[in-house]
Structure formats: structure tokens, C-alpha cells
Coordinates of C-alpha atoms and ligand atoms in Angstrom, one line a residue:
M1 CA 11.5 35.9 45.6
V2 CA 13.6 33.7 47.8
E3 CA 12.9 30.0 47.8
I4 CA 13.9 27.7 50.7
V5 CA 14.6 24.1 49.8
I6 CA 15.2 21.2 52.2
E7 CA 17.8 18.7 51.2
K8 CA 20.4 16.3 52.6
P9 CA 24.0 17.5 52.6
R10 CA 25.8 15.9 49.6
F11 CA 28.9 18.0 49.0
E12 CA 30.6 15.5 46.9
E13 CA 28.1 15.8 44.1
N14 CA 26.9 19.2 44.9
P15 CA 29.3 21.6 46.7
P16 CA 27.6 24.9 47.7
P17 CA 29.0 28.3 46.7
L18 CA 28.5 29.4 50.3
L19 CA 28.1 27.1 53.3
I20 CA 26.8 28.5 56.6
M21 CA 27.5 27.0 60.0
G22 CA 26.2 28.2 63.3
I23 CA 28.8 27.8 66.0
S24 CA 28.0 28.3 69.7
E25 CA 30.6 29.2 72.3
S26 CA 31.2 25.5 72.9
K27 CA 32.5 25.6 69.4
E28 CA 31.0 22.3 68.6
Y29 CA 31.1 21.4 64.9
A30 CA 31.7 17.7 65.1
K31 CA 28.2 16.9 63.9
Y32 CA 29.0 18.7 60.6
S33 CA 32.5 17.3 60.1
R34 CA 31.5 14.1 58.5
H35 CA 30.0 16.0 55.5
L36 CA 33.2 17.9 55.0
D37 CA 36.4 16.8 53.4
F38 CA 39.5 16.3 55.6
K39 CA 41.2 19.5 54.5
T40 CA 38.2 21.7 55.3
V41 CA 37.8 20.0 58.7
E42 CA 41.5 20.6 59.5
Y43 CA 41.2 24.3 58.5
L44 CA 38.1 24.7 60.7
K45 CA 39.8 23.1 63.7
E46 CA 42.6 25.6 63.4
I47 CA 40.3 28.6 63.2
L48 CA 38.4 27.5 66.2
S49 CA 41.3 26.2 68.4
E50 CA 43.3 29.4 67.7
R51 CA 40.3 31.4 68.9
I52 CA 40.1 33.2 65.6
F53 CA 36.4 32.6 65.9
T54 CA 34.9 32.1 69.4
G55 CA 31.2 31.7 68.6
K56 CA 30.2 34.8 70.4
I57 CA 26.7 35.9 69.6
G58 CA 26.4 38.5 66.9
T59 CA 29.8 37.7 65.4
S60 CA 30.6 36.1 62.1
L61 CA 33.6 35.1 60.0
L62 CA 33.8 34.6 56.3
L63 CA 36.3 32.0 55.1
P64 CA 37.0 32.2 51.4
L65 CA 38.4 28.7 50.8
G66 CA 40.1 29.1 47.4
S67 CA 40.4 26.8 44.5
N68 CA 41.9 23.8 46.5
Y69 CA 38.6 23.3 48.3
K70 CA 35.3 22.0 47.0
I71 CA 33.1 24.5 48.9
G72 CA 33.5 28.1 47.7
K73 CA 33.2 29.9 51.0
I74 CA 32.2 29.1 54.6
L75 CA 30.5 31.6 56.8
L76 CA 30.7 30.9 60.6
V77 CA 28.0 32.5 62.6
G78 CA 28.2 32.9 66.4
L79 CA 25.3 31.6 68.4
G80 CA 26.6 32.5 71.9
N81 CA 25.9 30.5 75.0
P82 CA 25.1 26.9 74.1
D83 CA 22.7 26.6 77.0
K84 CA 20.6 29.5 75.8
L85 CA 19.8 28.4 72.3
T86 CA 16.1 28.9 71.5
E87 CA 13.8 29.3 68.5
E88 CA 14.5 33.0 68.7
T89 CA 18.3 32.3 68.4
A90 CA 17.6 30.4 65.2
R91 CA 15.2 33.1 63.9
I92 CA 17.6 35.9 64.5
A93 CA 20.7 34.1 63.3
A94 CA 19.0 32.9 60.1
G95 CA 17.8 36.4 59.4
K96 CA 21.2 37.9 59.9
I97 CA 22.7 35.3 57.6
A98 CA 20.3 36.0 54.8
I99 CA 21.1 39.7 55.1
K100 CA 24.8 39.1 55.2
S101 CA 24.6 36.9 52.2
R102 CA 22.8 39.6 50.3
E103 CA 25.5 42.1 51.4
I104 CA 28.3 39.9 50.0
N105 CA 26.3 39.4 46.7
E106 CA 25.8 35.7 47.1
P107 CA 22.3 34.8 46.0
N108 CA 22.4 31.1 46.9
F109 CA 23.6 29.5 50.1
S110 CA 23.4 26.3 52.0
I111 CA 23.0 26.2 55.7
F112 CA 23.1 23.6 58.5
P113 CA 20.3 23.8 61.0
I114 CA 20.8 26.4 63.6
V115 CA 20.3 25.1 67.1
G116 CA 18.9 21.7 65.9
E117 CA 17.0 19.7 63.4
E118 CA 13.7 19.7 65.3
S119 CA 10.9 21.2 63.2
R120 CA 10.4 24.2 65.5
Y121 CA 14.0 25.3 64.8
I122 CA 13.7 24.8 61.1
E123 CA 10.4 26.7 61.2
A124 CA 12.1 29.6 63.1
M125 CA 15.0 29.6 60.6
A126 CA 12.6 29.9 57.7
E127 CA 10.7 32.7 59.5
G128 CA 14.0 34.6 60.0
I129 CA 14.9 34.3 56.4
F130 CA 11.6 35.3 54.9
L131 CA 11.1 38.1 57.3
S132 CA 14.5 39.6 57.3
L133 CA 14.7 40.0 53.5
Y134 CA 11.7 42.2 53.5
K135 CA 12.3 45.8 52.3
F136 CA 9.9 48.6 51.7
D137 CA 11.7 50.4 48.9
R138 CA 9.1 51.1 46.3
Y139 CA 9.4 54.9 46.8
K140 CA 13.2 54.9 46.2
A141 CA 14.8 55.5 42.8
G142 CA 15.7 52.1 41.3
G143 CA 13.0 50.6 43.6
S144 CA 13.6 46.9 44.3
E145 CA 16.5 46.7 41.8
S146 CA 18.8 48.4 44.2
E147 CA 22.6 47.8 44.6
S148 CA 22.6 44.4 46.3
V149 CA 21.5 41.0 44.8
N150 CA 18.3 39.3 45.7
I151 CA 18.7 36.1 47.6
Q152 CA 17.3 33.3 45.3
K153 CA 17.7 30.0 46.9
V154 CA 18.5 28.8 50.4
S155 CA 19.1 25.1 51.0
I156 CA 18.6 23.9 54.6
L157 CA 20.7 20.8 55.0
I158 CA 19.0 18.2 57.2
E159 CA 20.0 14.6 57.9
S160 CA 16.7 13.2 59.1
E161 CA 14.4 11.2 56.9
N162 CA 11.2 13.2 57.3
I163 CA 12.1 15.7 54.6
E164 CA 8.5 15.7 53.3
E165 CA 7.2 16.8 56.7
V166 CA 9.8 19.6 56.9
K167 CA 8.8 20.8 53.4
K168 CA 5.2 21.1 54.6
I169 CA 6.4 23.3 57.5
I170 CA 8.3 25.6 55.1
E171 CA 5.2 25.9 53.0
H172 CA 3.2 27.0 56.0
V173 CA 5.9 29.4 57.1
K174 CA 5.8 30.9 53.6
V175 CA 2.1 31.5 53.8
I176 CA 2.3 33.1 57.2
T177 CA 5.4 35.3 56.5
D178 CA 3.9 36.5 53.2
A179 CA 0.9 37.6 55.2
V180 CA 3.2 39.4 57.7
N181 CA 5.0 41.1 54.8
F182 CA 1.7 42.1 53.2
S183 CA 0.7 43.7 56.5
R184 CA 4.1 45.5 56.7
D185 CA 3.5 46.8 53.1
L186 CA 0.2 48.3 54.2
G187 CA 1.6 49.6 57.4
N188 CA 4.5 51.3 55.7
L189 CA 2.5 53.1 53.1
P190 CA 2.8 56.9 53.5
P191 CA -0.5 58.6 54.6
N192 CA -0.9 60.4 51.3
D193 CA -1.1 57.1 49.6
C194 CA -3.2 55.4 52.3
S195 CA -6.5 57.1 53.1
P196 CA -9.1 54.9 54.6
G197 CA -10.5 54.4 51.1
Q198 CA -7.1 53.3 49.7
L199 CA -6.4 51.0 52.7
V200 CA -9.7 49.3 52.2
S201 CA -9.4 48.9 48.4
Q202 CA -6.0 47.4 48.7
S203 CA -7.2 45.0 51.3
V204 CA -10.3 44.0 49.3
A205 CA -8.1 43.3 46.3
M206 CA -6.1 40.9 48.4
A207 CA -9.2 39.4 50.0
D208 CA -10.6 38.6 46.5
R209 CA -7.6 36.5 45.8
Y210 CA -8.0 34.5 49.0
Q211 CA -11.7 33.7 49.2
I212 CA -12.2 36.1 52.0
R213 CA -15.6 37.8 51.7
T214 CA -15.6 41.6 52.1
T215 CA -18.1 44.2 52.9
V216 CA -17.3 47.9 53.2
L217 CA -19.5 50.1 55.3
E218 CA -19.6 53.7 54.0
R219 CA -19.9 56.8 56.2
Y220 CA -23.6 57.3 55.5
Q221 CA -24.4 53.6 56.3
M222 CA -22.4 53.8 59.5
E223 CA -24.4 57.0 60.4
S224 CA -27.7 55.3 59.9
M225 CA -26.6 52.2 61.8
G226 CA -25.5 54.2 64.8
L227 CA -21.8 53.6 64.4
N228 CA -21.4 57.2 65.6
G229 CA -18.0 56.7 67.3
I230 CA -16.3 55.8 64.0
V231 CA -18.2 58.6 62.1
S232 CA -17.3 61.2 64.7
V233 CA -13.6 60.5 64.7
G234 CA -13.5 60.3 60.9
K235 CA -15.5 63.4 60.1
G236 CA -12.7 65.9 60.4
S237 CA -11.0 64.5 57.2
N238 CA -11.9 64.9 53.6
N239 CA -11.1 61.2 53.3
P240 CA -14.2 59.6 54.7
P241 CA -14.2 56.9 57.3
K242 CA -14.9 53.3 56.2
M243 CA -15.4 50.0 58.0
L244 CA -13.9 47.0 56.4
V245 CA -15.5 43.6 57.2
L246 CA -13.5 40.5 56.3
E247 CA -15.2 37.1 56.6
Y248 CA -13.3 33.8 56.2
Y249 CA -15.4 30.7 56.3
G250 CA -13.1 27.7 56.3
P251 CA -14.1 24.2 55.2
S252 CA -16.3 22.3 57.7
A253 CA -16.0 25.1 60.2
E254 CA -18.3 25.4 63.2
E255 CA -20.9 28.1 63.4
R256 CA -19.4 30.5 65.9
P257 CA -16.6 32.6 64.5
Y258 CA -13.6 34.2 66.1
L259 CA -13.6 37.9 65.9
L260 CA -10.6 40.1 65.4
I261 CA -10.7 43.9 65.5
G262 CA -7.9 46.2 64.4
K263 CA -7.4 50.0 64.8
A264 CA -6.7 51.6 61.5
V265 CA -6.1 55.3 61.9
T266 CA -4.4 56.0 58.6
F267 CA -2.9 59.1 60.2
D268 CA -3.3 60.4 63.7
T269 CA -2.7 64.1 64.0
G270 CA -4.5 64.1 67.4
G271 CA -7.4 66.1 65.8
I272 CA -8.4 69.3 67.6
S273 CA -6.3 68.1 70.5
L274 CA -3.4 68.4 68.1
K275 CA -0.2 66.4 68.8
P276 CA 3.2 68.2 68.9
G277 CA 5.2 68.0 65.7
D278 CA 8.0 65.8 67.0
K279 CA 7.7 62.3 65.5
M280 CA 4.3 63.0 64.2
D281 CA 5.3 61.4 61.0
E282 CA 5.3 58.0 62.8
M283 CA 1.6 58.3 63.2
K284 CA 1.3 56.9 59.7
Y285 CA 1.8 53.6 61.7
D286 CA -1.4 54.2 63.6
K287 CA -3.1 51.9 61.2
C288 CA -0.9 48.9 62.1
G289 CA -3.5 47.1 64.3
G290 CA -5.9 47.0 61.4
C291 CA -3.1 46.0 58.9
N292 CA -2.3 43.1 61.3
V293 CA -5.9 41.9 61.3
I294 CA -5.9 42.0 57.5
G295 CA -2.6 40.0 57.5
I296 CA -4.0 37.4 59.9
L297 CA -7.1 36.9 57.7
R298 CA -4.8 36.4 54.8
A299 CA -2.7 33.8 56.7
V300 CA -5.8 31.9 58.0
A301 CA -7.3 31.8 54.5
G302 CA -3.9 30.9 52.9
L303 CA -3.7 28.0 55.3
R304 CA -7.3 27.0 54.6
L305 CA -7.9 26.5 58.3
P306 CA -11.2 24.8 59.2
I307 CA -12.6 27.7 61.3
R308 CA -14.5 30.9 60.9
V309 CA -12.7 34.2 61.4
I310 CA -14.2 37.6 61.1
G311 CA -12.0 40.7 60.9
L312 CA -13.3 44.2 61.5
V313 CA -11.2 47.1 60.6
P314 CA -12.5 50.6 61.4
C315 CA -10.5 53.0 59.2
V316 CA -10.4 56.8 59.8
E317 CA -8.0 59.7 59.4
N318 CA -7.9 61.8 62.6
M319 CA -7.6 65.4 61.4
P320 CA -8.3 68.9 62.7
S321 CA -10.7 70.9 60.7
S322 CA -14.0 72.8 60.9
S323 CA -15.8 69.5 60.6
S324 CA -13.8 67.7 63.3
Y325 CA -15.3 66.3 66.4
R326 CA -14.4 68.3 69.5
P327 CA -13.4 68.0 73.1
G328 CA -16.7 68.3 74.9
D329 CA -18.7 66.4 72.3
I330 CA -20.9 63.6 73.6
I331 CA -21.2 60.6 71.3
K332 CA -23.9 58.0 71.4
M333 CA -22.1 54.8 70.5
F334 CA -23.4 51.7 68.6
N335 CA -24.3 50.0 71.9
D336 CA -26.2 53.2 73.1
K337 CA -23.6 54.0 75.7
T338 CA -22.6 57.7 75.7
V339 CA -19.0 58.9 75.6
E340 CA -17.8 62.3 76.5
V341 CA -14.9 63.3 74.4
V342 CA -12.3 65.0 76.5
N343 CA -9.4 64.6 74.2
T344 CA -9.7 64.0 70.5
D345 CA -6.3 62.3 70.5
A346 CA -7.8 59.4 72.4
E347 CA -9.5 58.4 69.1
G348 CA -8.5 54.7 68.8
R349 CA -10.6 53.5 71.7
I350 CA -13.7 55.2 70.2
I351 CA -13.5 53.5 66.8
L352 CA -12.5 50.2 68.3
A353 CA -15.4 50.3 70.8
D354 CA -17.9 50.8 68.1
A355 CA -16.5 48.1 65.9
M356 CA -16.4 45.7 68.9
A357 CA -20.0 46.3 69.9
Y358 CA -21.1 45.9 66.2
G359 CA -19.1 42.7 65.7
I360 CA -20.3 41.1 68.8
K361 CA -23.9 41.9 68.1
L362 CA -23.8 40.8 64.4
F363 CA -21.6 37.8 64.6
N364 CA -22.0 36.3 68.1
P365 CA -18.3 35.3 68.2
R366 CA -16.8 32.8 70.6
L367 CA -14.1 35.3 71.5
V368 CA -12.7 38.7 70.5
I369 CA -9.1 39.8 70.1
D370 CA -8.3 43.4 69.3
F371 CA -5.0 44.9 68.0
A372 CA -4.3 48.6 68.4
T373 CA -1.5 51.1 68.6
L374 CA -3.6 52.5 71.4
T375 CA -1.5 54.4 73.9
G376 CA 1.9 56.0 74.4
A377 CA 1.4 54.9 78.0
S378 CA 1.9 51.3 77.1
I379 CA 5.4 52.2 75.9
I380 CA 6.1 54.1 79.1
A381 CA 5.0 50.9 81.0
L382 CA 6.7 48.2 79.0
G383 CA 9.1 49.8 76.5
A384 CA 9.2 49.3 72.8
N385 CA 9.8 45.5 72.7
V386 CA 6.8 44.2 74.7
A387 CA 3.1 44.7 73.9
A388 CA 0.6 45.2 76.7
M389 CA -2.2 42.6 77.1
V390 CA -5.4 43.3 79.0
G391 CA -8.4 41.0 78.9
T392 CA -11.2 39.1 80.6
D393 CA -10.5 35.5 79.7
D394 CA -7.7 33.7 81.7
D395 CA -7.5 30.7 79.3
L396 CA -7.1 32.9 76.3
K397 CA -4.6 35.2 78.0
S398 CA -2.3 32.3 79.2
N399 CA -2.7 30.7 75.8
L400 CA -1.5 33.8 74.0
K401 CA 1.2 34.4 76.5
S402 CA 2.8 31.0 75.9
L403 CA 2.4 31.3 72.1
S404 CA 4.1 34.7 72.1
E405 CA 7.1 33.2 73.9
R406 CA 7.5 30.7 71.1
T407 CA 7.1 33.3 68.3
G408 CA 9.3 35.9 69.9
E409 CA 6.5 38.5 70.0
K410 CA 6.6 39.4 73.7
I411 CA 3.5 40.4 75.6
W412 CA 2.9 41.2 79.2
E413 CA -0.4 41.4 81.1
L414 CA -1.6 44.5 82.8
P415 CA -4.4 44.3 85.4
L416 CA -7.9 45.5 84.8
G417 CA -10.0 46.4 87.9
E418 CA -12.7 48.7 89.3
E419 CA -10.2 51.4 90.2
Y420 CA -9.5 52.0 86.6
H421 CA -13.1 52.3 85.7
E422 CA -13.3 55.0 88.3
Q423 CA -10.8 57.1 86.3
I424 CA -13.1 57.2 83.2
K425 CA -16.3 58.1 84.9
S426 CA -17.8 61.2 83.3
H427 CA -20.1 64.0 84.8
F428 CA -22.1 64.3 81.7
A429 CA -22.0 60.9 79.9
D430 CA -21.7 57.3 80.8
I431 CA -17.9 57.4 80.4
K432 CA -15.2 59.7 79.1
N433 CA -12.5 58.9 76.6
I434 CA -9.5 59.6 78.8
G435 CA -8.6 58.7 82.4
G436 CA -5.7 61.0 83.2
R437 CA -1.9 60.2 83.1
P438 CA -1.8 57.3 85.6
A439 CA -2.2 53.8 84.1
G440 CA -3.0 55.3 80.7
A441 CA -2.7 51.9 78.9
I442 CA -5.1 50.3 81.4
T443 CA -7.8 53.0 81.4
A444 CA -7.9 52.8 77.6
A445 CA -8.6 49.0 78.0
A446 CA -11.1 49.8 80.7
F447 CA -12.9 52.0 78.2
L448 CA -13.0 49.2 75.6
S449 CA -14.3 46.7 78.2
N450 CA -17.6 48.7 78.2
F451 CA -18.2 47.4 74.7
T452 CA -17.4 43.7 74.9
D453 CA -20.5 42.4 76.7
A454 CA -19.7 39.0 78.2
T455 CA -17.7 37.8 75.2
P456 CA -14.2 36.5 76.2
W457 CA -11.9 39.3 75.1
V458 CA -8.2 40.1 74.9
H459 CA -6.8 43.5 73.9
L460 CA -3.2 43.9 72.7
D461 CA -1.8 47.4 72.8
I462 CA 1.0 47.3 70.2
A463 CA 2.0 51.0 70.3
G464 CA 5.6 50.1 71.1
T465 CA 6.0 47.0 68.9
A466 CA 4.1 47.7 65.7
W467 CA 7.0 49.4 64.0
T468 CA 10.7 49.9 64.7
Q469 CA 11.1 53.1 66.8
D470 CA 13.2 54.7 69.5
G471 CA 14.1 51.9 72.0
T472 CA 13.4 49.0 69.6
S473 CA 16.1 46.3 70.0
E474 CA 17.7 45.4 66.8
K475 CA 16.4 42.1 65.3
S476 CA 17.4 40.9 61.9
Y477 CA 13.9 39.8 61.1
N478 CA 12.4 43.1 61.8
P479 CA 13.7 45.5 59.2
K480 CA 13.0 49.2 59.6
G481 CA 9.3 50.1 59.5
A482 CA 6.1 48.2 60.3
T483 CA 6.8 44.8 61.9
G484 CA 3.5 42.9 61.6
F485 CA 3.9 42.2 65.4
G486 CA 1.5 39.5 66.6
I487 CA 0.4 38.0 63.3
R488 CA 2.6 34.9 63.8
M489 CA 1.3 34.4 67.3
I490 CA -2.4 34.6 66.3
A491 CA -1.8 32.4 63.2
K492 CA -0.4 29.8 65.6
F493 CA -3.3 30.3 67.9
F494 CA -5.8 29.5 65.1
I495 CA -3.7 26.5 63.9
E496 CA -4.0 25.1 67.4
E497 CA -7.7 26.0 67.7
S498 CA -8.4 24.2 64.4
R499 CA -6.7 21.1 65.8
R500 CA -8.6 21.3 69.1
N501 CA -12.0 21.8 67.5
H502 CA -11.6 18.9 65.2
A503 CA -10.2 16.6 67.8
A504 CA -13.2 17.3 70.0
Ligands
BES601 N1 -2.0 56.6 68.3 C1 -1.8 57.1 69.6 C2 -1.0 56.3 70.6 C3 0.5 56.2 70.3 C4 1.3 57.3 70.6 C5 1.0 55.1 69.7 C6 2.7 57.2 70.4 C7 2.4 55.0 69.4 C8 3.2 56.0 69.8 C9 -3.2 57.3 70.3 O1 -4.2 57.7 69.5 C10 -3.0 58.5 71.2 O2 -2.8 59.6 70.8 N2 -3.1 58.2 72.5 C11 -2.9 59.2 73.5 C12 -4.0 59.1 74.6 C13 -4.1 60.2 75.5 C14 -4.6 61.4 74.8 C15 -5.0 59.8 76.6 C16 -1.5 59.1 74.1 O3 -1.1 57.9 74.2 O4 -0.9 60.1 74.3
MG602 MG1 -4.4 59.7 69.1
ZN603 ZN1 -4.1 56.9 67.5

């Protein structure tokens, strides 16, 4: 378990075994030099003026200083163009540094702030460190005791006086990144160890430690309540469907809750409309929307935010069998709308729709946000590094957009209009579950909008961003596997909402 401490640089008394300095292409290091002894400064000057190190982004240079120097080693890390330094620069660089330090078997290091001392940069650095050191290796021989050392202590060296305030920020980052890593753990579980029942029981065990109330709806209950969408999709598997209800009631929270819905298809074969074999293994990640909702609840509860948040996670396994739902079936959904199933591989929208209608009726939320690995079409539209956003509330959309720019979780809005509703009209039922190839990500959202009533709603299609896949750009803080995409953005959203509600 890595610990991050905040302290002032005092190399006379306390020289670090490894000191890390971020250097941009302007090669500015003057601000650090007064903490270093004369000899070290001279050495650095030479390295930089001889262009042995240029500060180019992605590069690094390890300087073993030898016994004549106080500090053991210095690692220079390139930050690139000095005019383009952002929180994301700090997040990615700090993550790379942590990984590098692990590679060179150095469990403790000290680091000067990357980009700057402002709290947002320190926050981003801490995120980069906690998130990049995540590994899912419990199925490998040796498990977590693999070859390299575990990073133990990182000291961030700051000069300003408000060390206490910065420590608080690190504590919050720790709560949030632990929630992200928990979500990653669930997302990365192989489907043979993560049936709907197993996903639910692991989440309930977590919720019990965080004062989150849980209810689990079983198949027969869902049947009698009319949650036929979830039951239909889940009935082809011997692992029965479940609906996990997570309720967090923060201190002095207002009545109306926020509602989050997450798609958790523990494995998506496509069902009777079977998928081709290529990359089908990746459909273990089709539960990531649900895992993210579970992670967000953990973050909100861990921060003890003064709000109410409900998480609904419909969990199913989409399998072909003699008990599967079929193309041609017509399902009467929870809100009494009928859906013609044309393709059993468009299962996510069916389970989300039921959960959404149920949650809105039962909890009367002020708004709804859903997370889902919903369509391959969203990847065709935006690639594997940007999630698609569709929704009915302009304030909420622009709010999330700007938060996502700060957290590095990119989203882009797609339109929703009458023409897309046209595509999902059915001859035999109120709507059908696919709308053809064109605008596939949007017609999926149009389907969902039939189940939101007038509640302000935003849908995030995270098919491309929920795990590292073909086309994912390399980022230190997203190690291979599930990413927990969007959890930090929504945690920030709730932090700001808490402030707003209580200022009002
Ligand atoms: N889980 C998939 C979407 C998906 C595909 C996510 C690839 C990530 C990578 C979803 O259930 C699905 O199968 N969608 C179909 C919809 C189609 C049948 C209209 C798709 O995208 O092909
Ligand atoms: Mg599918
Ligand atoms: Zn799916």
C-alpha cells in the first residue's frame, strides 16, 4: 500500500534516496536549485545545457549521483511544451514516475510538484500515483508478490505553508482512487468468477463496510414486480439475474436523491443473436457500467458527502440456451411500454430501461445518470478514448463536460432528436430494441429516453473507455484492464453538488 506524504524539502537533514524533478522543454529548474547543494546544481546545469536531457515529453533520465552527493539518485522527467502543462500532464507524469520507480526497485521517492504547487496539480499527481500502481494479478503465480518492489512512500515536496490543506486533498484522492481501483477489481474479474450473484455479493460486502444500504431483488421478485426486461435478458443463463440497489443517505441530506444506473452484463455472448468469436473474451467488461456505479457509491460514502445517492445495478449474463429470450419476443417493460426484441445482442438498453423506470418511480430522483458499455457504434463514432454523452438536461451536460475536462475522462455529446426515434419504431410493439446501423449509439440512447419520464437525464456510453482495448492511447494511470472511467468525474460532480446544496 503506497502512502503519499506532504513535506517541505529539507535535504540537509533528510536527503532522499531518489529525487524526482519534472523538467519542461524550457528546462527551467531554478525554482528547485536553492534546495540542492552547489555540486548537484552544477551537475544538473551541465546535463541540461549539453542537451543530454531536453525535457521532451515521455523521456526520462536517471542520474546516479554516487557517494560524493547527498541525494542518492535524481530522475529527470520530461514534461514537454511548457505552455501546455495541465492537470493531465501532472497525472500522467506522476503515474509514469511511480511505475518507473517500481521498475528500478526503489520503494521510496521524493518528488517536486509537477506543473505547480496549486492544489489541483498536487491532486492530479496523487491520482496518477494511486491509479498507475494498480495491478490485477491475483490469478498469476506469485500473485501480488511478483518480481518488482511495491512502492511504499512518496513524499511530495511543497514550499507553501498550507500543508494541512494539501494533506486533506490527498486523503480525498485516496478515498476516490481506492473506489476506482475497487471498481477495476470487479470489472477485471473473469466471468467464471463473476456471475450476477457473485458480483452482487462482493458489492454488498463492500457496501456493508461503508454504511451503504443494500437490497437485492431476486429473479422471482423482479418477475412479480414487472421488471420483465431484466428477467428476459437474464433467463438464458443458469446464473439468475439480480438487481442490486445501493442507497447512501449522507448526513443532513435533502430528501430527493441522485440516481445512478449502471449496466452490469457479467458476460455478453450476444445471446441467440450470438456474437462472432473474435474478442468475445472482452465482453467480461460488459459489467463495467455497473462496477462504476458501485465505485461511485463507495467514493461518495467514503467522503461522507451530505447528499442522497441511489445506485441501481441490473446484473445479468446474456447467454444462448433453450431458455433464452429470442428475436421476435415482445416484452412488457416495468413502465408498461412494449419492446420488440429484434436482436438479443442489444440487451444492455433493455435492462437499463427497466432499472431506470423502476428507480424513477420508486425514488423520485432529482436527476439520473446512467453508465453503460452500450454500443460498438459509440467506438465507431468517437474512438476508444472519448465516451459518448446523450441527455435531456443542458445544465447537467455542460457541467459534466467541464468536469470531465478536469479529470481527463473525455466525453463528447451526440444529439438526440425525433429522427432517431423514427428508427426504433416497431410494427408490433411500442418500440424495438435496435435501430439499424446508422447512428447506433444515438438510437440506443433514444430507446432509453422512453424510460426516463421528465427526469433530467444523462447517458454515458463508455464502450470505448471502460477498459484498455484496441485504439486506447497509452496512459500511465490506466494500467491494462478495466479503467473505472468516469468515477472521478462523478465524484467531483457530487462534491460540487454538496457544496451548492449547502450554500443555498
Ligand atoms: N456490450 C455490447 C456493446 C459493445 C460492443 C461494447 C463492443 C464494447 C465493445 C452491446 O451489448 C452490444 O452488443 N451492442 C450491439 C448493438 C447492436 C446489436 C445494435 C453492438 O454494438 O454491436
Ligand atoms: Mg450485446
Ligand atoms: Zn452488452
